[in-house]
PDB file of C-alpha atoms in Angstrom:
ATOM      1  CA  ARG X  13     -19.038  11.943  10.574  1.00  0.00           C
ATOM      2  CA  TRP X  14     -15.355  11.001  10.316  1.00  0.00           C
ATOM      3  CA  LEU X  15     -13.529   7.684  10.434  1.00  0.00           C
ATOM      4  CA  ALA X  16      -9.852   7.034  11.206  1.00  0.00           C
ATOM      5  CA  PHE X  17      -8.083   3.713  10.687  1.00  0.00           C
ATOM      6  CA  THR X  18      -4.846   2.232  11.961  1.00  0.00           C
ATOM      7  CA  ASP X  19      -3.334  -1.258  12.437  1.00  0.00           C
ATOM      8  CA  PRO X  20      -2.527  -3.422  15.484  1.00  0.00           C
ATOM      9  CA  ASP X  21       1.221  -3.122  14.799  1.00  0.00           C
ATOM     10  CA  ILE X  22       1.050   0.702  14.807  1.00  0.00           C
ATOM     11  CA  VAL X  23       1.812   3.241  17.535  1.00  0.00           C
ATOM     12  CA  VAL X  24       0.133   6.571  16.782  1.00  0.00           C
ATOM     13  CA  ASP X  25       1.622   9.990  17.484  1.00  0.00           C
ATOM     14  CA  PRO X  26      -0.179  12.012  20.211  1.00  0.00           C
ATOM     15  CA  GLN X  27      -1.147  14.631  17.601  1.00  0.00           C
ATOM     16  CA  TRP X  28      -2.293  12.086  14.992  1.00  0.00           C
ATOM     17  CA  LEU X  29      -6.028  12.776  15.200  1.00  0.00           C
ATOM     18  CA  ALA X  30      -5.528  16.498  15.723  1.00  0.00           C
ATOM     19  CA  ALA X  31      -3.723  16.740  12.371  1.00  0.00           C
ATOM     20  CA  PHE X  32      -6.585  14.988  10.607  1.00  0.00           C
ATOM     21  CA  ALA X  33      -9.231  17.013  12.450  1.00  0.00           C
ATOM     22  CA  ALA X  34      -7.761  20.332  11.324  1.00  0.00           C
ATOM     23  CA  ASN X  35      -7.980  19.242   7.688  1.00  0.00           C
ATOM     24  CA  PHE X  36     -11.519  17.914   8.062  1.00  0.00           C
ATOM     25  CA  ALA X  37     -12.491  21.311   9.452  1.00  0.00           C
ATOM     26  CA  ALA X  38     -11.019  22.849   6.280  1.00  0.00           C
ATOM     27  CA  GLY X  39     -13.165  20.614   4.066  1.00  0.00           C
ATOM     28  CA  GLU X  40     -10.892  17.653   3.279  1.00  0.00           C
ATOM     29  CA  ILE X  41     -12.612  14.332   2.599  1.00  0.00           C
ATOM     30  CA  CYS X  42      -9.884  11.666   2.594  1.00  0.00           C
ATOM     31  CA  GLN X  43      -6.424  11.819   4.169  1.00  0.00           C
ATOM     32  CA  THR X  44      -3.353   9.760   4.878  1.00  0.00           C
ATOM     33  CA  GLY X  45      -0.029  10.586   6.498  1.00  0.00           C
ATOM     34  CA  ARG X  46       3.480   9.611   7.473  1.00  0.00           C
ATOM     35  CA  ILE X  47       4.331   6.049   8.491  1.00  0.00           C
ATOM     36  CA  LEU X  48       7.680   5.930  10.283  1.00  0.00           C
ATOM     37  CA  GLU X  49       9.603   3.031  11.785  1.00  0.00           C
ATOM     38  CA  LEU X  50       8.984   2.230  15.432  1.00  0.00           C
ATOM     39  CA  HIS X  51      12.431   0.706  15.952  1.00  0.00           C
ATOM     40  CA  ALA X  52      15.582   1.396  13.974  1.00  0.00           C
ATOM     41  CA  ALA X  53      15.996  -1.591  11.648  1.00  0.00           C
ATOM     42  CA  ASP X  54      16.859  -2.477   8.073  1.00  0.00           C
ATOM     43  CA  LEU X  55      13.700  -4.510   7.434  1.00  0.00           C
ATOM     44  CA  GLN X  56      11.224  -1.683   6.928  1.00  0.00           C
ATOM     45  CA  THR X  57       8.024  -2.175   4.970  1.00  0.00           C
ATOM     46  CA  SER X  58       5.182   0.204   4.138  1.00  0.00           C
ATOM     47  CA  LEU X  59       6.996   3.373   5.219  1.00  0.00           C
ATOM     48  CA  ARG X  60       5.807   6.810   4.078  1.00  0.00           C
ATOM     49  CA  THR X  61       8.431   9.325   5.148  1.00  0.00           C
ATOM     50  CA  SER X  62       7.872  12.394   2.989  1.00  0.00           C
ATOM     51  CA  THR X  63       7.509  15.688   4.861  1.00  0.00           C
ATOM     52  CA  GLU X  64       5.867  17.374   1.839  1.00  0.00           C
ATOM     53  CA  ARG X  65       2.130  18.005   2.054  1.00  0.00           C
ATOM     54  CA  ARG X  66       0.560  16.786  -1.170  1.00  0.00           C
ATOM     55  CA  ARG X  67      -2.861  16.247  -2.732  1.00  0.00           C
ATOM     56  CA  PHE X  68      -3.421  13.258  -5.010  1.00  0.00           C
ATOM     57  CA  THR X  69      -6.092  14.038  -7.578  1.00  0.00           C
ATOM     58  CA  GLY X  70      -6.264  10.754  -9.483  1.00  0.00           C
ATOM     59  CA  THR X  71      -3.998  11.159 -12.499  1.00  0.00           C
ATOM     60  CA  LEU X  72      -3.220   8.032 -14.513  1.00  0.00           C
ATOM     61  CA  TRP X  73       0.208   7.658 -12.893  1.00  0.00           C
ATOM     62  CA  GLN X  74      -1.163   8.202  -9.392  1.00  0.00           C
ATOM     63  CA  ARG X  75      -3.803   5.511  -9.879  1.00  0.00           C
ATOM     64  CA  ALA X  76      -1.252   3.119 -11.398  1.00  0.00           C
ATOM     65  CA  THR X  77       1.142   3.618  -8.465  1.00  0.00           C
ATOM     66  CA  VAL X  78      -1.558   4.045  -5.850  1.00  0.00           C
ATOM     67  CA  TRP X  79       0.368   1.996  -3.259  1.00  0.00           C
ATOM     68  CA  LYS X  80       2.742   4.959  -2.925  1.00  0.00           C
ATOM     69  CA  ILE X  81       0.036   7.256  -1.571  1.00  0.00           C
ATOM     70  CA  GLY X  82      -0.239   5.833   1.921  1.00  0.00           C
ATOM     71  CA  GLY X  83      -1.118   2.830   4.032  1.00  0.00           C
ATOM     72  CA  ALA X  84      -4.220   1.462   5.728  1.00  0.00           C
ATOM     73  CA  GLY X  85      -2.443   1.949   9.058  1.00  0.00           C
ATOM     74  CA  ASN X  86      -2.785   5.710   8.655  1.00  0.00           C
ATOM     75  CA  VAL X  87      -5.914   6.861   6.877  1.00  0.00           C
ATOM     76  CA  ALA X  88      -8.981   8.938   7.695  1.00  0.00           C
ATOM     77  CA  CYS X  89     -12.018   9.952   5.682  1.00  0.00           C
ATOM     78  CA  THR X  90     -15.570  11.146   6.034  1.00  0.00           C
ATOM     79  CA  ARG X  91     -18.140   8.450   6.729  1.00  0.00           C
ATOM     80  CA  ALA X  92     -20.076   9.556   3.639  1.00  0.00           C
ATOM     81  CA  ALA X  93     -17.085   8.996   1.326  1.00  0.00           C
ATOM     82  CA  TYR X  94     -16.267   5.681   2.996  1.00  0.00           C
ATOM     83  CA  GLU X  95     -19.793   4.362   2.534  1.00  0.00           C
ATOM     84  CA  ALA X  96     -20.030   5.719  -1.016  1.00  0.00           C
ATOM     85  CA  ILE X  97     -17.176   3.469  -2.216  1.00  0.00           C
ATOM     86  CA  GLY X  98     -18.173   0.473  -0.093  1.00  0.00           C
ATOM     87  CA  GLY X  99     -15.422   0.819   2.508  1.00  0.00           C
ATOM     88  CA  PHE X 100     -12.538  -1.628   2.697  1.00  0.00           C
ATOM     89  CA  MET X 101     -13.177  -4.732   0.615  1.00  0.00           C
ATOM     90  CA  GLU X 102     -13.109  -8.018   2.511  1.00  0.00           C
ATOM     91  CA  ASP X 103     -11.605 -10.146  -0.268  1.00  0.00           C
ATOM     92  CA  VAL X 104      -8.115  -8.650   0.104  1.00  0.00           C
ATOM     93  CA  GLY X 105      -5.977  -7.857   3.141  1.00  0.00           C
ATOM     94  CA  PRO X 106      -4.263  -9.668   6.031  1.00  0.00           C
ATOM     95  CA  GLY X 107      -5.927 -12.975   6.781  1.00  0.00           C
ATOM     96  CA  THR X 108      -7.334 -13.457   3.274  1.00  0.00           C
ATOM     97  CA  PRO X 109      -5.882 -15.857   0.672  1.00  0.00           C
ATOM     98  CA  ASN X 110      -5.463 -12.951  -1.757  1.00  0.00           C
ATOM     99  CA  GLY X 111      -2.600 -11.088  -0.136  1.00  0.00           C
ATOM    100  CA  VAL X 112      -2.214  -7.681   1.495  1.00  0.00           C
ATOM    101  CA  GLY X 113      -3.592  -4.938  -0.721  1.00  0.00           C
ATOM    102  CA  GLU X 114      -6.550  -3.404   1.051  1.00  0.00           C
ATOM    103  CA  ASP X 115      -4.900   0.028   1.188  1.00  0.00           C
ATOM    104  CA  PRO X 116      -4.094   0.537  -2.535  1.00  0.00           C
ATOM    105  CA  ASP X 117      -7.489  -0.960  -3.312  1.00  0.00           C
ATOM    106  CA  PHE X 118      -9.167   1.581  -1.007  1.00  0.00           C
ATOM    107  CA  PHE X 119      -7.206   4.569  -2.317  1.00  0.00           C
ATOM    108  CA  TYR X 120      -7.773   3.519  -5.931  1.00  0.00           C
ATOM    109  CA  ARG X 121     -11.541   3.351  -5.507  1.00  0.00           C
ATOM    110  CA  MET X 122     -11.538   6.660  -3.624  1.00  0.00           C
ATOM    111  CA  LEU X 123      -9.704   8.378  -6.479  1.00  0.00           C
ATOM    112  CA  GLN X 124     -11.943   6.688  -9.042  1.00  0.00           C
ATOM    113  CA  SER X 125     -14.960   8.142  -7.250  1.00  0.00           C
ATOM    114  CA  GLY X 126     -13.550  11.623  -7.795  1.00  0.00           C
ATOM    115  CA  VAL X 127     -12.385  12.231  -4.217  1.00  0.00           C
ATOM    116  CA  PRO X 128      -8.813  13.603  -3.907  1.00  0.00           C
ATOM    117  CA  ILE X 129      -6.559  12.234  -1.166  1.00  0.00           C
ATOM    118  CA  LEU X 130      -4.488  14.561   1.003  1.00  0.00           C
ATOM    119  CA  TYR X 131      -1.112  13.385   2.272  1.00  0.00           C
ATOM    120  CA  GLU X 132      -0.683  15.175   5.608  1.00  0.00           C
ATOM    121  CA  PRO X 133       2.860  14.773   6.998  1.00  0.00           C
ATOM    122  CA  ALA X 134       1.764  15.994  10.434  1.00  0.00           C
ATOM    123  CA  ALA X 135      -0.418  12.890  10.834  1.00  0.00           C
ATOM    124  CA  ILE X 136       2.277  10.482  12.046  1.00  0.00           C
ATOM    125  CA  VAL X 137       2.189   6.828  13.076  1.00  0.00           C
ATOM    126  CA  HIS X 138       5.016   4.401  13.825  1.00  0.00           C
ATOM    127  CA  HIS X 139       5.078   0.912  12.311  1.00  0.00           C
ATOM    128  CA  ASP X 140       6.510  -2.110  14.120  1.00  0.00           C
ATOM    129  CA  HIS X 141       8.325  -3.946  11.333  1.00  0.00           C
ATOM    130  CA  ALA X 142       9.324  -7.532  10.704  1.00  0.00           C
ATOM    131  CA  GLU X 143      11.595  -8.996  13.373  1.00  0.00           C
ATOM    132  CA  ASN X 144      13.730 -11.094  11.049  1.00  0.00           C
ATOM    133  CA  PHE X 145      14.500 -11.484   7.370  1.00  0.00           C
ATOM    134  CA  GLU X 146      12.142 -14.425   6.834  1.00  0.00           C
ATOM    135  CA  GLN X 147       9.202 -12.405   8.167  1.00  0.00           C
ATOM    136  CA  PHE X 148      10.285  -9.503   5.965  1.00  0.00           C
ATOM    137  CA  LEU X 149      10.228 -11.773   2.897  1.00  0.00           C
ATOM    138  CA  GLN X 150       6.809 -13.087   3.837  1.00  0.00           C
ATOM    139  CA  LYS X 151       5.452  -9.542   4.068  1.00  0.00           C
ATOM    140  CA  LYS X 152       6.958  -8.562   0.724  1.00  0.00           C
ATOM    141  CA  ARG X 153       5.395 -11.567  -0.980  1.00  0.00           C
ATOM    142  CA  GLY X 154       2.023 -10.729   0.562  1.00  0.00           C
ATOM    143  CA  TYR X 155       2.195  -7.103  -0.574  1.00  0.00           C
ATOM    144  CA  PHE X 156       2.892  -8.023  -4.185  1.00  0.00           C
ATOM    145  CA  LYS X 157       0.248 -10.736  -4.119  1.00  0.00           C
ATOM    146  CA  GLY X 158      -2.386  -8.338  -2.831  1.00  0.00           C
ATOM    147  CA  GLY X 159      -1.298  -5.503  -5.100  1.00  0.00           C
ATOM    148  CA  VAL X 160      -1.601  -7.633  -8.229  1.00  0.00           C
ATOM    149  CA  TYR X 161      -4.839  -9.232  -7.055  1.00  0.00           C
ATOM    150  CA  PHE X 162      -6.524  -5.865  -6.516  1.00  0.00           C
ATOM    151  CA  ALA X 163      -5.276  -4.388  -9.818  1.00  0.00           C
ATOM    152  CA  ALA X 164      -6.347  -7.433 -11.813  1.00  0.00           C
ATOM    153  CA  ARG X 165      -9.648  -7.796  -9.991  1.00  0.00           C
ATOM    154  CA  ARG X 166     -10.816  -4.163  -9.952  1.00  0.00           C
ATOM    155  CA  ALA X 167      -8.991  -2.419 -12.777  1.00  0.00           C
ATOM    156  CA  PHE X 168      -7.774  -4.968 -15.338  1.00  0.00           C
ATOM    157  CA  PHE X 169      -9.523  -3.311 -18.272  1.00  0.00           C
ATOM    158  CA  THR X 170      -8.428   0.226 -17.425  1.00  0.00           C
ATOM    159  CA  PRO X 171      -5.167   1.921 -18.481  1.00  0.00           C
ATOM    160  CA  ALA X 172      -4.271   2.543 -14.825  1.00  0.00           C
ATOM    161  CA  GLY X 173      -4.831  -1.101 -13.907  1.00  0.00           C
ATOM    162  CA  GLN X 174      -2.791  -2.390 -16.810  1.00  0.00           C
ATOM    163  CA  LEU X 175       0.062  -0.025 -16.022  1.00  0.00           C
ATOM    164  CA  ALA X 176      -0.091  -1.075 -12.370  1.00  0.00           C
ATOM    165  CA  LEU X 177       0.206  -4.737 -13.349  1.00  0.00           C
ATOM    166  CA  ALA X 178       3.128  -4.003 -15.681  1.00  0.00           C
ATOM    167  CA  LEU X 179       4.941  -2.228 -12.841  1.00  0.00           C
ATOM    168  CA  ARG X 180       4.159  -4.931 -10.286  1.00  0.00           C
ATOM    169  CA  PHE X 181       5.639  -7.615 -12.535  1.00  0.00           C
ATOM    170  CA  GLY X 182       8.370  -5.508 -14.086  1.00  0.00           C
ATOM    171  CA  TYR X 183       9.906  -4.245 -10.850  1.00  0.00           C
ATOM    172  CA  PRO X 184      10.762  -7.634  -9.274  1.00  0.00           C
ATOM    173  CA  ALA X 185      11.844  -8.971 -12.674  1.00  0.00           C
ATOM    174  CA  ALA X 186      14.339  -6.116 -13.035  1.00  0.00           C
ATOM    175  CA  MET X 187      15.531  -6.596  -9.453  1.00  0.00           C
ATOM    176  CA  LEU X 188      15.997 -10.327 -10.030  1.00  0.00           C
ATOM    177  CA  LEU X 189      18.244  -9.645 -12.998  1.00  0.00           C
ATOM    178  CA  GLY X 190      20.163  -6.903 -11.223  1.00  0.00           C
ATOM    179  CA  SER X 191      20.681  -9.039  -8.130  1.00  0.00           C
ATOM    180  CA  LEU X 192      21.947 -11.958 -10.184  1.00  0.00           C
ATOM    181  CA  LEU X 193      24.455  -9.747 -11.973  1.00  0.00           C
ATOM    182  CA  THR X 194      25.703  -8.152  -8.742  1.00  0.00           C
ATOM    183  CA  PHE X 195      25.531 -11.273  -6.522  1.00  0.00           C
ATOM    184  CA  ARG X 196      23.289  -9.577  -3.932  1.00  0.00           C
ATOM    185  CA  VAL X 197      21.821 -12.651  -2.286  1.00  0.00           C
ATOM    186  CA  ARG X 198      19.408 -10.980   0.130  1.00  0.00           C
ATOM    187  CA  ARG X 199      18.061  -8.678  -2.582  1.00  0.00           C
ATOM    188  CA  LEU X 200      17.735 -11.672  -4.893  1.00  0.00           C
ATOM    189  CA  ARG X 201      15.648 -13.530  -2.313  1.00  0.00           C
ATOM    190  CA  GLN X 202      13.427 -10.491  -1.813  1.00  0.00           C
ATOM    191  CA  ALA X 203      12.885  -9.997  -5.555  1.00  0.00           C
ATOM    192  CA  TRP X 204      12.097 -13.704  -5.958  1.00  0.00           C
ATOM    193  CA  GLN X 205       9.418 -13.567  -3.258  1.00  0.00           C
ATOM    194  CA  GLU X 206       7.946 -10.417  -4.807  1.00  0.00           C
ATOM    195  CA  TRP X 207       7.890 -12.123  -8.222  1.00  0.00           C
ATOM    196  CA  LEU X 208       6.193 -15.203  -6.783  1.00  0.00           C
ATOM    197  CA  GLY X 209       3.719 -12.999  -4.941  1.00  0.00           C
ATOM    198  CA  ALA X 210       2.810 -11.148  -8.140  1.00  0.00           C
ATOM    199  CA  TRP X 211       2.070 -14.370 -10.021  1.00  0.00           C
ATOM    200  CA  SER X 212       0.156 -15.753  -7.058  1.00  0.00           C
ATOM    201  CA  GLY X 213      -1.976 -12.608  -6.922  1.00  0.00           C
ATOM    202  CA  LEU X 214      -2.772 -12.878 -10.623  1.00  0.00           C
ATOM    203  CA  TRP X 215      -3.763 -16.520 -10.206  1.00  0.00           C
ATOM    204  CA  ARG X 216      -6.021 -15.676  -7.262  1.00  0.00           C
ATOM    205  CA  ALA X 217      -7.666 -12.867  -9.269  1.00  0.00           C
ATOM    206  CA  ILE X 218      -8.479 -15.342 -12.029  1.00  0.00           C
ATOM    207  CA  VAL X 219      -9.743 -18.260  -9.958  1.00  0.00           C
ATOM    208  CA  ALA X 220     -11.148 -16.571  -6.809  1.00  0.00           C
TER     209      ALA X 220
END
């Protein structure tokens, strides 16, 4: 009746499933939770650290910034809801040519179906992050590629999709300019990879 998902680079908290189970018993349909770092480092990606319990109901802003809700390494839902939206799509995610965006894609379609998503801070997992800066840059490029691909592919003609694309292109563009003006080389390299990833994702959405 219930499905829980995590990733191979995740270590789950002993009470991870218990936190989800309590909410399922109370009638929740889809949940995500905290994603903390496994090792102290300055190359974190995909963290969700808020300790505030929150329900996402699918407002325009929430759908446009759906990547902020949670990550595929920490999500649970009822089997019925999962099957109703077609589960995780196989054209986006690690190992595909379209970048890493299976989690915002999943959450977006869940919200579009009318199912709210609960952020449960007691459901904790720990993410093993990139080991060096080059791996960190590669991940960042993949995230922006997948994020743009999903938004352009699934939601291009919706206000939420168009806003999502504007943010995905606007953010690295602003960071590129800011990094150039402040001579922050590492931040400049990150913004450049994010910018390239965004354009690559758009190209894949058009030609795939």
